[in-house]
XYZ file of C-alpha atoms in Angstrom:
707
model
C 141.562 27.601 49.672
C 139.128 25.307 51.424
C 138.463 25.278 55.121
C 137.597 22.337 57.282
C 133.895 21.736 57.125
C 131.820 21.657 60.259
C 129.229 19.356 58.709
C 128.743 15.963 60.345
C 128.680 14.515 63.848
C 131.199 15.768 66.378
C 134.041 13.765 67.865
C 133.482 12.762 71.530
C 135.105 15.249 73.878
C 136.872 12.537 75.885
C 138.738 11.498 72.739
C 140.113 15.041 72.454
C 140.868 15.756 76.109
C 142.905 12.616 76.887
C 146.382 13.364 75.543
C 147.617 9.786 75.585
C 144.838 8.862 73.147
C 145.772 11.646 70.768
C 149.551 11.621 71.066
C 149.557 15.197 72.339
C 151.098 14.429 75.701
C 154.363 16.314 75.202
C 155.068 19.310 77.387
C 154.876 22.784 75.870
C 157.896 25.054 76.085
C 158.531 28.567 74.868
C 161.024 28.388 72.047
C 163.921 30.826 72.254
C 166.962 31.250 70.078
C 169.286 29.551 72.529
C 167.002 26.761 73.621
C 166.423 24.338 70.809
C 168.682 21.311 70.851
C 171.131 22.760 73.378
C 174.436 21.146 73.974
C 174.445 21.349 77.751
C 173.548 24.859 78.876
C 169.766 24.256 79.106
C 169.093 20.816 80.514
C 165.510 19.770 81.117
C 164.685 19.420 84.824
C 163.798 15.763 84.370
C 167.464 14.993 83.637
C 168.385 15.925 87.202
C 166.807 12.729 88.508
C 169.051 10.647 86.241
C 172.732 10.146 86.511
C 174.447 12.325 83.868
C 175.181 10.332 80.762
C 178.698 11.759 80.663
C 179.555 9.520 83.633
C 179.420 6.514 81.329
C 181.947 5.391 78.823
C 181.414 6.130 75.140
C 180.312 2.556 74.346
C 177.718 2.610 77.141
C 176.544 6.071 76.078
C 175.990 4.738 72.560
C 173.757 1.951 73.855
C 171.755 4.397 75.986
C 171.369 6.844 73.076
C 170.252 4.083 70.681
C 167.624 2.980 73.195
C 166.387 6.566 73.593
C 166.371 7.130 69.816
C 164.279 4.017 69.222
C 161.735 5.466 71.653
C 161.939 8.925 70.049
C 161.271 7.392 66.614
C 157.760 6.534 67.792
C 157.221 9.760 69.740
C 158.215 8.594 73.234
C 160.790 10.414 75.324
C 163.894 8.607 76.584
C 166.032 9.100 79.662
C 168.415 11.565 78.037
C 166.376 12.727 75.013
C 163.349 14.947 75.723
C 160.553 16.022 73.404
C 158.782 19.351 73.786
C 155.975 20.973 71.852
C 156.676 24.584 70.895
C 154.078 26.840 72.487
C 151.871 28.565 69.905
C 152.812 26.149 67.137
C 151.318 22.687 67.425
C 153.198 21.440 64.377
C 156.651 22.152 65.829
C 158.553 19.860 68.178
C 161.935 20.342 69.743
C 164.275 17.501 70.732
C 166.913 17.984 73.423
C 169.791 15.825 74.554
C 171.595 15.855 77.882
C 174.548 18.233 77.703
C 177.202 15.827 78.965
C 176.582 13.394 76.115
C 179.477 12.649 73.832
C 179.594 15.226 71.044
C 179.756 12.597 68.291
C 176.671 10.897 69.696
C 174.888 14.267 69.920
C 175.537 14.963 66.250
C 174.433 11.469 65.251
C 171.241 11.895 67.267
C 170.461 15.247 65.679
C 170.623 13.668 62.223
C 167.816 11.274 63.214
C 165.641 13.914 64.946
C 163.992 15.099 61.645
C 162.631 11.587 61.186
C 161.262 11.670 64.719
C 159.628 15.044 64.090
C 158.056 13.774 60.888
C 156.551 10.828 62.727
C 155.051 13.045 65.397
C 153.683 15.439 62.791
C 152.149 12.667 60.686
C 150.712 10.904 63.696
C 149.142 14.126 64.917
C 147.678 14.818 61.451
C 146.178 11.320 61.310
C 144.556 11.853 64.685
C 143.126 15.285 63.874
C 141.959 14.483 60.339
C 140.159 11.327 61.379
C 137.389 13.375 62.945
C 134.032 13.611 61.206
C 134.306 17.283 60.331
C 137.511 16.863 58.306
C 135.803 15.486 55.206
C 135.982 12.299 53.185
C 139.234 13.096 51.380
C 141.052 13.787 54.629
C 139.571 10.611 56.113
C 140.896 8.569 53.207
C 144.270 10.327 53.322
C 144.530 9.784 57.081
C 143.689 6.101 56.648
C 146.462 5.736 54.079
C 148.903 7.520 56.397
C 147.878 5.255 59.255
C 148.679 2.204 57.129
C 152.015 3.752 56.200
C 152.835 4.405 59.869
C 152.196 0.739 60.598
C 155.022 -0.108 58.183
C 157.156 2.564 59.809
C 156.464 1.170 63.283
C 157.268 -2.327 62.012
C 160.647 -0.996 60.862
C 161.276 0.505 64.310
C 160.323 -2.816 65.936
C 162.797 -4.657 63.703
C 165.521 -2.177 64.606
C 164.743 -2.668 68.290
C 164.991 -6.429 67.820
C 168.419 -6.023 66.256
C 169.386 -3.750 69.129
C 168.346 -6.367 71.699
C 170.492 -8.875 69.877
C 173.448 -6.492 70.081
C 173.673 -6.049 66.326
C 172.768 -2.334 66.032
C 175.160 0.580 66.316
C 174.384 4.299 66.052
C 175.731 4.296 62.497
C 173.671 1.234 61.667
C 170.570 2.942 63.002
C 171.263 5.956 60.790
C 171.820 3.660 57.781
C 168.567 1.731 58.238
C 166.595 4.948 58.694
C 167.726 6.365 55.372
C 164.997 4.758 53.177
C 162.284 6.192 55.394
C 163.869 9.607 55.731
C 162.909 10.898 52.274
C 159.377 9.505 52.399
C 158.650 10.894 55.856
C 160.129 14.250 54.910
C 157.959 14.519 51.774
C 154.838 13.594 53.721
C 155.647 16.062 56.474
C 155.898 18.882 53.900
C 152.436 18.018 52.584
C 151.004 17.750 56.076
C 152.438 21.079 57.246
C 150.840 22.872 54.306
C 147.550 21.030 54.709
C 147.443 21.733 58.443
C 148.410 25.394 58.247
C 145.763 26.128 55.587
C 143.152 23.637 56.809
C 142.866 22.073 53.373
C 140.020 19.737 52.515
C 138.776 18.060 49.357
C 140.316 19.243 46.107
C 143.001 21.285 47.856
C 144.433 18.157 49.507
C 144.489 16.284 46.202
C 146.218 19.155 44.421
C 148.760 19.431 47.207
C 149.616 15.745 46.886
C 149.813 16.008 43.091
C 152.178 18.970 43.259
C 154.424 17.271 45.788
C 154.556 14.143 43.619
C 155.738 16.268 40.693
C 158.425 17.868 42.857
C 159.682 14.404 43.878
C 159.641 13.053 40.330
C 163.362 12.253 40.540
C 162.952 10.028 43.601
C 161.174 6.876 42.507
C 160.419 5.526 45.994
C 159.015 8.802 47.324
C 157.033 9.429 44.157
C 155.542 5.934 44.312
C 154.530 6.503 47.929
C 152.887 9.829 47.099
C 151.038 8.249 44.175
C 149.640 5.617 46.546
C 148.510 8.398 48.867
C 146.899 10.193 45.927
C 145.102 7.031 44.871
C 143.774 6.454 48.381
C 142.633 10.065 48.814
C 141.115 10.051 45.317
C 138.969 7.013 46.060
C 136.640 9.041 48.300
C 136.547 11.948 45.877
C 135.888 9.766 42.856
C 132.977 8.212 44.725
C 131.300 11.635 44.786
C 132.258 12.201 41.141
C 130.842 8.841 40.098
C 127.378 9.593 41.494
C 127.386 12.953 39.725
C 128.358 11.731 36.241
C 126.294 8.526 36.448
C 123.194 9.747 38.307
C 123.301 13.558 38.327
C 123.295 13.648 42.139
C 125.679 15.591 44.386
C 126.352 13.357 47.400
C 128.763 15.684 49.177
C 128.053 15.929 52.920
C 131.279 17.810 53.648
C 131.141 20.323 50.758
C 134.320 19.004 49.124
C 133.161 18.526 45.525
C 134.262 21.086 42.936
C 130.675 21.571 41.748
C 128.446 23.848 43.822
C 124.655 23.653 43.879
C 122.591 26.801 44.356
C 119.232 25.487 45.551
C 117.720 28.972 45.642
C 117.549 29.013 41.822
C 114.376 27.317 40.623
C 113.595 26.095 37.120
C 110.383 28.145 37.151
C 112.491 31.313 36.901
C 113.336 30.438 33.278
C 109.811 31.368 32.176
C 109.443 34.376 34.471
C 112.757 36.197 34.777
C 114.542 37.800 31.818
C 117.876 37.528 33.637
C 117.283 33.982 34.925
C 120.601 32.294 35.720
C 119.245 28.796 36.384
C 121.083 26.931 33.651
C 124.403 28.672 34.255
C 124.404 29.029 38.023
C 122.188 26.305 39.498
C 125.270 24.118 39.201
C 128.606 25.867 38.836
C 132.315 25.167 39.171
C 134.217 26.195 42.268
C 137.708 27.638 42.192
C 139.399 24.549 43.645
C 139.324 21.849 40.980
C 141.578 18.769 41.206
C 144.355 19.282 38.700
C 143.845 15.848 37.154
C 140.217 16.825 36.397
C 140.859 20.425 35.321
C 140.614 19.708 31.590
C 137.418 17.687 32.046
C 135.696 19.947 34.586
C 133.256 21.494 32.091
C 132.395 18.080 30.669
C 131.769 16.702 34.158
C 129.594 19.690 35.075
C 127.552 19.405 31.883
C 127.078 15.641 32.214
C 125.547 15.937 35.664
C 123.391 18.881 34.572
C 121.926 16.840 31.717
C 121.139 13.925 34.028
C 119.627 16.320 36.562
C 117.312 17.829 33.927
C 116.040 14.355 33.063
C 115.414 13.609 36.732
C 113.516 16.898 37.059
C 111.330 15.748 34.154
C 110.527 12.520 35.974
C 112.535 10.565 33.423
C 114.369 7.815 35.274
C 117.777 7.469 33.738
C 121.171 6.255 34.840
C 124.320 5.977 32.811
C 125.045 2.272 32.232
C 128.302 1.679 34.078
C 130.059 -1.639 33.592
C 132.503 -2.913 36.154
C 135.486 -1.887 34.032
C 134.103 1.665 33.669
C 133.884 2.446 37.363
C 135.565 5.704 38.233
C 136.686 4.205 41.530
C 139.310 2.273 39.585
C 141.621 5.257 39.380
C 144.991 4.764 37.839
C 147.727 6.553 35.980
C 146.452 5.466 32.545
C 143.747 8.147 32.358
C 141.036 5.477 32.165
C 138.742 7.709 34.202
C 138.753 10.279 31.363
C 137.288 7.674 29.008
C 134.579 6.901 31.565
C 133.689 10.591 31.856
C 133.566 10.967 28.075
C 131.280 7.971 27.632
C 128.991 9.240 30.410
C 128.802 12.650 28.741
C 127.983 11.149 25.343
C 125.186 9.072 26.852
C 123.681 11.918 28.905
C 123.786 14.482 26.087
C 122.275 12.085 23.552
C 119.557 10.921 25.946
C 118.483 14.453 26.903
C 118.535 15.674 23.313
C 116.324 12.782 22.211
C 113.994 13.467 25.132
C 113.656 17.136 24.171
C 113.111 16.401 20.484
C 110.952 13.303 20.639
C 108.870 13.612 23.801
C 108.626 17.387 24.137
C 108.760 18.331 20.443
C 111.419 21.035 20.585
C 111.654 21.565 16.810
C 107.879 21.731 16.468
C 107.685 24.275 19.258
C 110.277 26.489 17.598
C 108.449 26.184 14.281
C 105.215 27.221 15.973
C 106.935 30.240 17.508
C 108.172 31.150 14.037
C 104.577 31.071 12.756
C 103.147 33.356 15.420
C 105.979 35.598 16.613
C 107.933 35.930 13.375
C 104.687 36.098 11.335
C 105.634 33.189 9.100
C 101.913 32.496 8.550
C 100.195 35.832 9.023
C 96.623 35.103 7.913
C 95.459 35.170 11.522
C 97.179 38.539 11.945
C 95.169 40.141 9.111
C 91.921 39.001 10.686
C 93.080 40.091 14.132
C 94.064 43.580 12.948
C 90.620 43.974 11.405
C 88.604 42.985 14.473
C 90.948 44.562 17.058
C 91.426 47.890 15.264
C 89.408 49.943 17.741
C 91.016 48.361 20.792
C 94.545 48.805 19.430
C 93.857 52.488 18.767
C 93.670 53.099 22.533
C 96.565 53.969 24.825
C 98.227 51.079 26.697
C 96.538 52.045 29.964
C 93.085 52.001 28.352
C 93.462 48.698 26.524
C 91.660 45.664 27.939
C 94.110 42.772 27.673
C 91.287 40.299 28.292
C 89.357 41.677 25.326
C 92.442 41.562 23.123
C 93.012 37.956 24.182
C 89.464 36.978 23.233
C 89.866 38.695 19.870
C 93.190 36.946 19.307
C 91.603 33.581 20.156
C 88.799 34.328 17.712
C 91.299 35.188 14.993
C 93.265 32.002 15.636
C 90.159 29.799 15.553
C 88.808 31.474 12.421
C 91.909 31.017 10.266
C 94.283 28.259 9.198
C 95.990 28.507 12.599
C 93.070 26.518 14.061
C 94.604 23.364 12.576
C 97.749 23.916 14.654
C 97.419 22.096 18.022
C 99.894 24.559 19.554
C 97.851 27.676 18.799
C 96.385 27.540 22.314
C 99.833 28.414 23.701
C 99.656 31.844 22.050
C 98.650 34.721 24.327
C 98.711 38.481 23.960
C 100.490 41.134 26.003
C 100.659 44.907 25.946
C 103.837 46.758 26.879
C 103.839 50.157 28.554
C 106.518 51.812 26.415
C 107.662 52.048 22.821
C 110.017 49.640 21.096
C 112.950 52.071 21.325
C 112.404 52.561 25.038
C 112.149 48.826 25.665
C 115.387 48.182 23.787
C 117.150 50.772 25.925
C 116.155 48.921 29.113
C 117.699 45.615 28.016
C 121.309 46.173 29.000
C 122.558 42.782 27.841
C 121.855 43.557 24.181
C 125.033 44.598 22.386
C 123.830 47.750 20.665
C 126.028 49.379 18.075
C 125.704 52.835 19.614
C 124.391 54.431 22.759
C 120.637 54.544 23.221
C 119.473 58.052 24.173
C 117.828 58.429 27.553
C 115.065 60.716 26.254
C 113.444 59.825 22.966
C 112.095 62.920 21.214
C 110.315 60.715 18.689
C 108.440 58.891 21.421
C 107.518 62.172 23.095
C 106.047 63.524 19.866
C 104.072 60.329 19.159
C 101.092 59.312 21.209
C 101.772 55.664 21.995
C 98.873 53.338 21.209
C 98.268 49.621 21.283
C 99.627 49.310 17.753
C 103.099 50.256 19.011
C 102.945 48.236 22.251
C 100.982 45.106 21.315
C 102.896 41.835 21.344
C 102.288 38.089 21.332
C 103.480 35.811 24.121
C 103.984 32.068 24.082
C 103.553 29.471 26.834
C 106.630 27.300 27.296
C 106.950 24.558 29.903
C 109.937 22.801 31.458
C 112.286 21.481 30.080
C 111.806 23.414 26.807
C 112.247 26.595 28.851
C 115.964 25.784 28.903
C 116.050 26.698 25.204
C 113.023 28.981 24.898
C 113.570 30.997 28.063
C 112.022 34.313 29.039
C 115.052 36.070 27.560
C 114.605 34.281 24.227
C 110.862 35.026 24.168
C 111.565 38.695 24.915
C 113.829 38.855 21.870
C 111.164 37.183 19.754
C 108.676 39.786 20.992
C 110.981 42.649 20.023
C 111.104 41.353 16.453
C 107.328 40.759 16.483
C 106.606 44.334 17.569
C 108.776 45.719 14.775
C 107.145 43.478 12.171
C 103.638 44.113 13.510
C 104.063 47.862 13.287
C 105.456 47.579 9.756
C 102.391 45.503 8.816
C 100.160 48.187 10.324
C 101.895 50.924 8.322
C 101.537 48.810 5.196
C 97.774 48.381 5.765
C 97.291 52.108 6.275
C 99.204 52.964 3.093
C 97.236 50.354 1.150
C 94.040 52.032 2.337
C 95.392 55.390 1.178
C 96.364 53.891 -2.174
C 92.830 52.603 -2.651
C 91.535 56.111 -1.954
C 93.718 57.381 -4.812
C 92.548 54.579 -7.075
C 88.952 55.512 -6.286
C 89.654 59.111 -7.274
C 91.169 57.974 -10.569
C 88.138 55.805 -11.260
C 85.993 58.931 -11.190
C 88.245 60.670 -13.688
C 89.475 63.193 -11.170
C 92.586 64.902 -12.417
C 94.814 67.565 -11.047
C 98.295 68.294 -9.796
C 97.327 67.497 -6.183
C 96.052 64.000 -6.903
C 98.999 63.187 -9.173
C 101.579 64.373 -6.619
C 99.848 62.575 -3.762
C 99.591 59.359 -5.789
C 103.309 59.365 -6.556
C 104.138 59.957 -2.884
C 101.818 57.167 -1.771
C 103.445 54.804 -4.274
C 106.941 55.661 -2.989
C 105.869 55.152 0.610
C 104.370 51.770 -0.271
C 107.563 50.801 -2.045
C 109.560 51.790 1.044
C 107.469 49.749 3.488
C 107.261 46.786 1.089
C 111.041 46.863 0.648
C 111.522 46.960 4.404
C 109.137 44.033 4.981
C 110.776 42.071 2.153
C 114.192 42.624 3.708
C 113.050 41.620 7.204
C 111.289 38.444 6.120
C 113.159 37.151 3.072
C 116.643 38.572 3.669
C 116.904 38.130 7.445
C 114.397 35.864 9.164
C 113.933 33.073 6.616
C 117.622 32.482 5.720
C 118.736 32.610 9.345
C 115.919 30.302 10.392
C 116.916 27.653 7.842
C 120.546 27.873 8.918
C 119.540 27.398 12.559
C 117.138 24.567 11.699
C 119.864 22.641 9.872
C 122.243 23.109 12.788
C 119.623 21.941 15.279
C 119.097 18.770 13.284
C 122.804 17.953 13.637
C 123.258 19.174 17.220
C 124.907 16.745 19.633
C 123.829 18.287 22.936
C 121.369 20.706 24.502
C 124.157 23.231 25.029
C 124.703 23.275 21.280
C 120.956 23.746 20.755
C 120.943 26.684 23.181
C 124.009 28.142 21.502
C 122.555 27.871 17.984
C 119.206 29.285 19.092
C 120.794 32.227 20.913
C 123.004 32.945 17.924
C 119.938 32.941 15.669
C 118.163 35.432 17.935
C 121.158 37.749 18.201
C 121.749 37.654 14.447
C 118.099 38.425 13.677
C 118.008 41.307 16.142
C 121.179 42.735 14.672
C 120.206 42.364 11.016
C 116.710 43.739 11.702
C 118.476 46.928 12.877
C 117.031 46.562 16.369
C 120.521 46.764 17.874
C 121.333 49.978 15.993
C 119.382 52.782 17.720
C 120.315 55.493 15.227
C 119.222 53.417 12.228
C 116.100 52.204 14.015
C 115.099 55.776 14.877
C 115.355 56.735 11.203
C 113.134 53.826 10.198
C 110.625 54.686 12.921
C 110.573 58.305 11.761
C 109.880 57.218 8.178
C 107.044 54.968 9.351
C 105.619 57.842 11.386
C 105.560 60.095 8.311
C 103.820 57.316 6.376
C 101.159 56.969 9.076
C 100.575 60.710 9.247
C 100.242 60.889 5.476
C 97.851 57.901 5.364
C 95.676 59.487 8.072
C 95.568 62.779 6.135
C 94.769 61.197 2.768
C 91.001 61.216 3.279
C 91.047 64.898 4.146
C 93.205 65.667 1.120
C 90.850 63.827 -1.213
C 87.824 65.539 0.305
C 89.485 68.916 -0.182
C 90.192 68.167 -3.822
C 86.672 66.854 -4.492
C 85.120 69.916 -2.751
C 81.539 68.554 -2.390
C 78.625 70.889 -1.589
C 78.801 70.047 2.083
C 82.535 70.478 2.458
C 81.929 73.796 4.175
C 80.913 71.741 7.163
C 84.306 70.431 8.147
C 84.770 67.296 10.265
C 83.023 67.677 13.555
C 83.022 65.505 16.622
C 80.382 63.190 15.174
C 82.957 61.780 12.723
C 85.170 59.152 14.217
C 88.752 58.351 13.321
C 87.399 55.541 11.223
C 85.985 58.101 8.789
C 89.549 59.107 7.921
C 90.491 55.519 7.067
C 87.279 54.428 5.313
C 87.911 53.149 1.832
C 84.581 54.170 0.270
C 84.481 57.734 -1.114
C 81.574 60.071 -1.432
C 80.395 60.906 -4.914
C 82.551 63.525 -6.622
C 81.371 67.064 -6.886
C 80.176 68.322 -10.193
C 81.853 71.633 -9.511
C 85.525 72.061 -10.268
C 87.995 72.784 -7.497
C 88.951 76.315 -6.730
C 92.620 77.186 -7.382
C 93.062 78.187 -3.755
C 91.897 74.820 -2.408
C 94.035 72.835 -4.815
C 97.137 74.868 -4.046
C 96.606 74.227 -0.340
C 96.361 70.499 -0.935
C 99.490 70.552 -3.111
C 101.418 72.389 -0.400
C 100.332 69.796 2.171
C 101.342 66.897 -0.065
C 104.653 68.545 -0.920
C 105.337 69.005 2.796
C 104.915 65.261 3.379
C 107.058 64.582 0.330
C 109.870 66.855 1.555
C 109.883 65.236 4.989
C 109.831 61.733 3.547
C 112.575 62.503 1.025
C 114.727 64.251 3.636
C 114.540 61.245 5.964
C 115.425 58.875 3.135
C 118.390 61.035 2.171
C 119.611 61.172 5.777
C 119.386 57.370 5.860
C 121.779 57.035 2.905
C 125.063 57.970 4.703
C 124.172 55.788 7.703
C 123.580 52.710 5.555
C 126.544 53.407 3.285
C 129.027 53.798 6.139
C 127.796 50.743 8.044
C 127.456 48.499 5.008
C 131.260 48.226 4.831
C 131.577 46.659 8.278
C 128.110 45.039 8.299
C 127.543 43.554 4.816
C 123.954 42.538 5.522
C 122.989 46.228 5.396
C 123.921 46.283 1.711
C 120.648 44.535 0.851
C 118.670 46.974 2.983
C 120.422 49.930 1.361
C 119.750 48.635 -2.159
C 116.075 48.073 -1.404
C 115.270 51.250 0.535
C 117.516 53.783 -1.151
C 116.022 52.787 -4.475
C 112.855 54.526 -3.318
C 114.677 57.823 -3.162
C 116.154 57.298 -6.619
C 112.713 56.709 -8.098
C 111.422 59.777 -6.355
C 114.205 61.928 -7.772
C 113.519 60.639 -11.260
């Protein structure tokens, strides 16, 4: 329900205070049950100055009553018919006749009183809704009613002329008033509802539409209401035309069904994860004209597209020929064709602008290179030169130093040929991937994320777990690549980056084993450790293969093909969001229980890789092995690929058994985690078929290990 707007200049006070200018000059009376239209027991005091009408003959009384009724039809009291306004209800009027009037004449008069009331009600509505604050629709409706009242007053003048010629009887007056009776009654119903609820804008149009449907069986009344609808629509369609042809809301009285929230800025798209700019900067109100209800979303979207182009400084206006003007409203639904053509033009123009001028597809392809590690040569170089910095805790890491190292890696590899590589920046989160996923409430996770993560508590978080890559996106591409979309890209990047790190560490451990074999070192410890290292490498390689070749690449090509055939920016946003959600889901990032198992397996792999150097040293047992690692040896000594020369002395049985126990401990933990992963993947693969590929790849590691 709309209320009368207070926007606009005020009506002069003298035009409100002078009752004979407004038609509100009738006396107010308190309505009681025995007062209205009395038959003689409650005469108005003004009748006392006149000779009672009962003193005249019936023929003379008829002439007097006709004269009074002609005055009452235009809201003026007669000698024996009074008009009173009911106190407390400005829309109610009571008509009273002098009690001594002939009963037949009284009954005839009462049949005409509803027409008199309707005139007063309509005239009062026209006066009140012509003020500035009532809005454009009410202004147009009041103007149409004023034109209708001119026809009504012309009818009354013609009846008066016939009366002066002596050709009008009370029955004739009733007969000639019949055509107007239905029309005035229908209008009075609309006006009572509009006045009682203070309708403006769409509410007035809907009220007229509903009343026209109710009067569908009365051709004359329905035609009149349709003319009123057309007149009231003209003002509303003027606002609509500017919106769908220019993307501008020219609505001084807040009547349009599209609301603008000016507090939402386009800059929020690149800053706020929960930015609501595209959905709530322009939104639909509850009151929508019923004839536009099916096209409301199309109208909203058309103006939004035009507004985006204006925000980009791109001057554009929908070409509107004279025959496509929305002002030419009719019953043939021509306006719907105009809206459709405007939408097609706006959507095509904006899509071409985004693709051609701002290079949307190229931007998405660049994001795929750097955040989805499509071309990871820069990442290998970066992980080499930033190893020491990434080994620190998030609070100790210098983001500026990481950024300089990332820039160096980008300029030193094939990424330097990409003109968009300068948009890549680095960022360091303060919590683990699992914790970050738990804070994003809009992600539809398959199961509840635990509040306290025992895995995170047992693992000292470093830059390897929290490092991520950011990407600079400007308006209007931020409509598609928003902060929310970039955050989802970063979640996938962090998972991939950590898998790459685990893979590098296991490769280093594998090279340590290969170095031991090259020196003809044999023994149960080396053989067992080599098999375990191979199984761990197969696990991480299978996981990386699944993420890249089973999830990211196929889904990317599907999205790319859809983007090439997209018809509007909303379709582009929809396809892009679907791609992100599908990748997150199939990468197991939306399944906390499965993700925790994978993180636990990676943790075991990292612990084993870090312990490999110590294991090999224990097996080699060089002369200086009695001096265990002291503080002078850095963590890098554990990961170095070069081995010291082997000892000429054989290993003692005690040392080798200790090494074997340590390796077997890692093997038991790794195997146990793989076995616990089997029922999770098997049960979910039935409802989520994409997990079948992951199960086949990863669970094969356990089968090889058992063999």
